[in-house]
Coordinates of C-alpha atoms in Angstrom, one line a residue:
X1 CA 89.9 20.0 122.1
X2 CA 86.9 22.5 122.2
X3 CA 88.2 24.3 119.1
X4 CA 88.3 21.1 117.2
X5 CA 84.7 20.2 118.1
X6 CA 83.6 23.7 117.0
X7 CA 85.3 23.4 113.6
X8 CA 84.4 19.7 112.9
X9 CA 81.0 19.5 114.4
X10 CA 79.6 23.1 114.1
X11 CA 81.4 24.5 111.1
X12 CA 83.0 27.4 113.0
X13 CA 86.0 28.6 111.0
X14 CA 87.5 31.5 113.0
X15 CA 88.5 32.2 116.5
X16 CA 89.0 35.5 118.2
X17 CA 91.8 36.1 120.7
X18 CA 91.9 39.0 123.1
X19 CA 95.2 40.6 124.2
X20 CA 93.7 43.6 125.9
X21 CA 92.2 42.6 129.2
X22 CA 94.6 41.7 132.0
X23 CA 93.5 38.8 134.1
X24 CA 90.8 37.6 131.9
X25 CA 91.1 37.7 128.1
X26 CA 94.8 38.1 127.4
X27 CA 97.4 36.5 125.2
X28 CA 98.6 33.8 127.6
X29 CA 97.3 31.2 125.1
X30 CA 97.7 33.1 121.9
X31 CA 100.6 31.1 120.5
X32 CA 98.8 27.8 121.3
X33 CA 95.6 29.2 119.8
X34 CA 97.4 30.3 116.6
X35 CA 98.9 26.8 116.3
X36 CA 95.5 25.2 116.8
X37 CA 93.9 27.5 114.2
X38 CA 96.6 26.5 111.7
X39 CA 96.1 22.7 112.4
X40 CA 92.3 23.1 112.0
X41 CA 92.4 25.4 109.0
X42 CA 90.6 28.1 111.0
X43 CA 91.3 31.8 110.8
X44 CA 92.8 33.4 113.9
X45 CA 91.5 36.9 114.7
X46 CA 93.0 39.1 117.4
X47 CA 91.9 42.2 119.4
X48 CA 95.4 43.7 119.8
X49 CA 96.2 45.9 122.8
X50 CA 98.9 45.3 125.4
X51 CA 96.8 44.3 128.4
X52 CA 99.5 44.6 130.9
X53 CA 100.4 48.1 129.9
X54 CA 96.7 49.1 129.6
X55 CA 96.2 47.9 133.2
X56 CA 99.2 50.1 134.3
X57 CA 97.8 53.0 132.3
X58 CA 94.4 52.6 134.0
X59 CA 96.0 52.7 137.4
X60 CA 97.9 55.9 136.4
X61 CA 94.7 57.6 135.4
X62 CA 93.1 56.6 138.7
X63 CA 96.1 57.9 140.6
X64 CA 95.8 61.2 138.7
X65 CA 92.1 61.4 139.5
X66 CA 91.2 61.1 135.8
X67 CA 88.1 58.8 135.9
X68 CA 85.9 60.2 133.1
X69 CA 85.6 58.8 129.5
X70 CA 88.9 60.6 128.5
X71 CA 90.7 58.5 131.0
X72 CA 89.8 55.4 129.1
X73 CA 91.6 56.7 126.0
X74 CA 94.5 58.1 127.9
X75 CA 95.1 54.7 129.6
X76 CA 95.4 52.8 126.2
X77 CA 97.4 55.0 123.8
X78 CA 98.0 54.0 120.2
X79 CA 101.5 52.7 120.9
X80 CA 100.0 49.9 123.0
X81 CA 97.7 48.9 120.1
X82 CA 100.7 49.0 117.7
X83 CA 102.9 46.9 120.0
X84 CA 100.3 44.2 120.5
X85 CA 99.5 44.2 116.8
X86 CA 103.2 43.7 116.0
X87 CA 103.5 40.9 118.6
X88 CA 100.5 39.1 117.2
X89 CA 101.7 39.4 113.7
X90 CA 105.1 38.1 114.6
X91 CA 103.6 35.1 116.4
X92 CA 101.4 34.4 113.4
X93 CA 104.5 34.5 111.2
X94 CA 106.3 32.1 113.6
X95 CA 103.4 29.7 113.3
X96 CA 103.0 30.4 109.6
X97 CA 99.3 31.0 109.8
X98 CA 97.1 33.9 108.5
X99 CA 96.0 36.6 111.0
X100 CA 92.9 38.9 111.0
X101 CA 93.5 41.9 113.2
X102 CA 90.1 43.3 114.3
X103 CA 89.2 46.8 115.6
X104 CA 92.2 48.6 114.0
X105 CA 92.0 52.2 115.4
X106 CA 95.5 53.6 115.1
X107 CA 98.2 54.4 112.6
X108 CA 100.5 52.4 114.9
X109 CA 98.6 49.2 114.3
X110 CA 97.9 49.9 110.6
X111 CA 101.6 50.5 110.0
X112 CA 102.5 47.1 111.5
X113 CA 99.9 45.4 109.3
X114 CA 101.2 47.3 106.2
X115 CA 104.8 46.2 107.0
X116 CA 103.8 42.6 107.3
X117 CA 101.8 42.6 104.1
X118 CA 104.7 44.2 102.2
X119 CA 106.8 41.3 103.5
X120 CA 104.4 38.8 102.1
X121 CA 102.6 37.8 105.3
X122 CA 98.9 36.9 105.2
X123 CA 97.5 39.6 107.5
X124 CA 94.2 41.4 107.3
X125 CA 93.5 44.6 109.3
X126 CA 89.9 45.6 109.9
X127 CA 89.2 49.2 110.9
X128 CA 86.1 50.2 112.9
X129 CA 83.8 52.7 111.2
X130 CA 84.0 55.0 114.3
X131 CA 87.7 55.0 113.9
X132 CA 87.4 56.0 110.3
X133 CA 85.1 59.0 110.8
X134 CA 85.6 60.2 114.4
X135 CA 88.4 61.6 116.5
X136 CA 88.8 61.6 120.3
X137 CA 87.5 65.1 120.8
X138 CA 84.1 63.7 121.8
X139 CA 85.7 61.9 124.8
X140 CA 86.4 65.4 126.3
X141 CA 82.9 66.6 126.1
X142 CA 82.0 68.1 129.5
X143 CA 78.7 66.2 129.5
X144 CA 79.4 62.7 130.8
X145 CA 76.4 61.2 129.0
X146 CA 77.7 62.5 125.7
X147 CA 81.4 61.7 126.2
X148 CA 80.7 58.1 127.5
X149 CA 79.0 57.2 124.2
X150 CA 82.4 57.4 122.6
X151 CA 84.2 54.9 124.9
X152 CA 85.4 51.8 123.1
X153 CA 88.4 49.6 122.9
X154 CA 90.7 50.2 121.2
X155 CA 89.9 53.9 121.8
X156 CA 88.9 56.4 119.2
X157 CA 92.1 58.1 118.4
X158 CA 93.1 61.8 118.0
X159 CA 92.6 63.5 114.7
X160 CA 94.8 62.2 112.0
X161 CA 94.5 58.5 112.8
X162 CA 91.1 58.5 111.1
X163 CA 92.5 59.9 107.8
X164 CA 95.4 57.5 107.8
X165 CA 93.0 54.6 108.4
X166 CA 90.8 55.8 105.5
X167 CA 93.8 56.0 103.2
X168 CA 94.8 52.4 104.3
X169 CA 91.3 51.2 103.6
X170 CA 91.2 52.8 100.1
X171 CA 94.7 51.5 99.2
X172 CA 93.9 47.9 100.3
X173 CA 96.2 47.9 103.3
X174 CA 93.1 47.3 105.5
X175 CA 89.7 45.9 104.8
X176 CA 86.2 46.4 106.1
X177 CA 84.3 43.6 107.6

């Protein structure tokens, strides 16, 4: 009901769903949200990371004593972004509604978006500038203050992802905001 009020009374035309944060902002209601977006003519946006697996990865890092900025990236590898992107895309296809994937930081996610687009699905992937120009080497800086400036979700990826994301952007596979 609240989504309907936001669209009809306030002109809001997009809603962002989070799959990344276990226990608070996850995909429990993603299917319902996609269906509601379709019925309202609103655009569904998704931050795609597998929250359950990220939580497990975080616990693994803690168990290993890796608690610095590098642990953030190690706890949420590209495969978890790709898996969640694939899942969100497939749910959007099931509902037959467009999908806007925000914060695309990995080739894993970008490849899922490219595949869906080749198959005719209405999917937009939005890279983050930091993911286009940086790699994860900054997360390993011995100075915590420096390394912590590069913590974000999804994480800045290892070298190579940035070049692939640049290529996807210039070829039209992904789009800037």
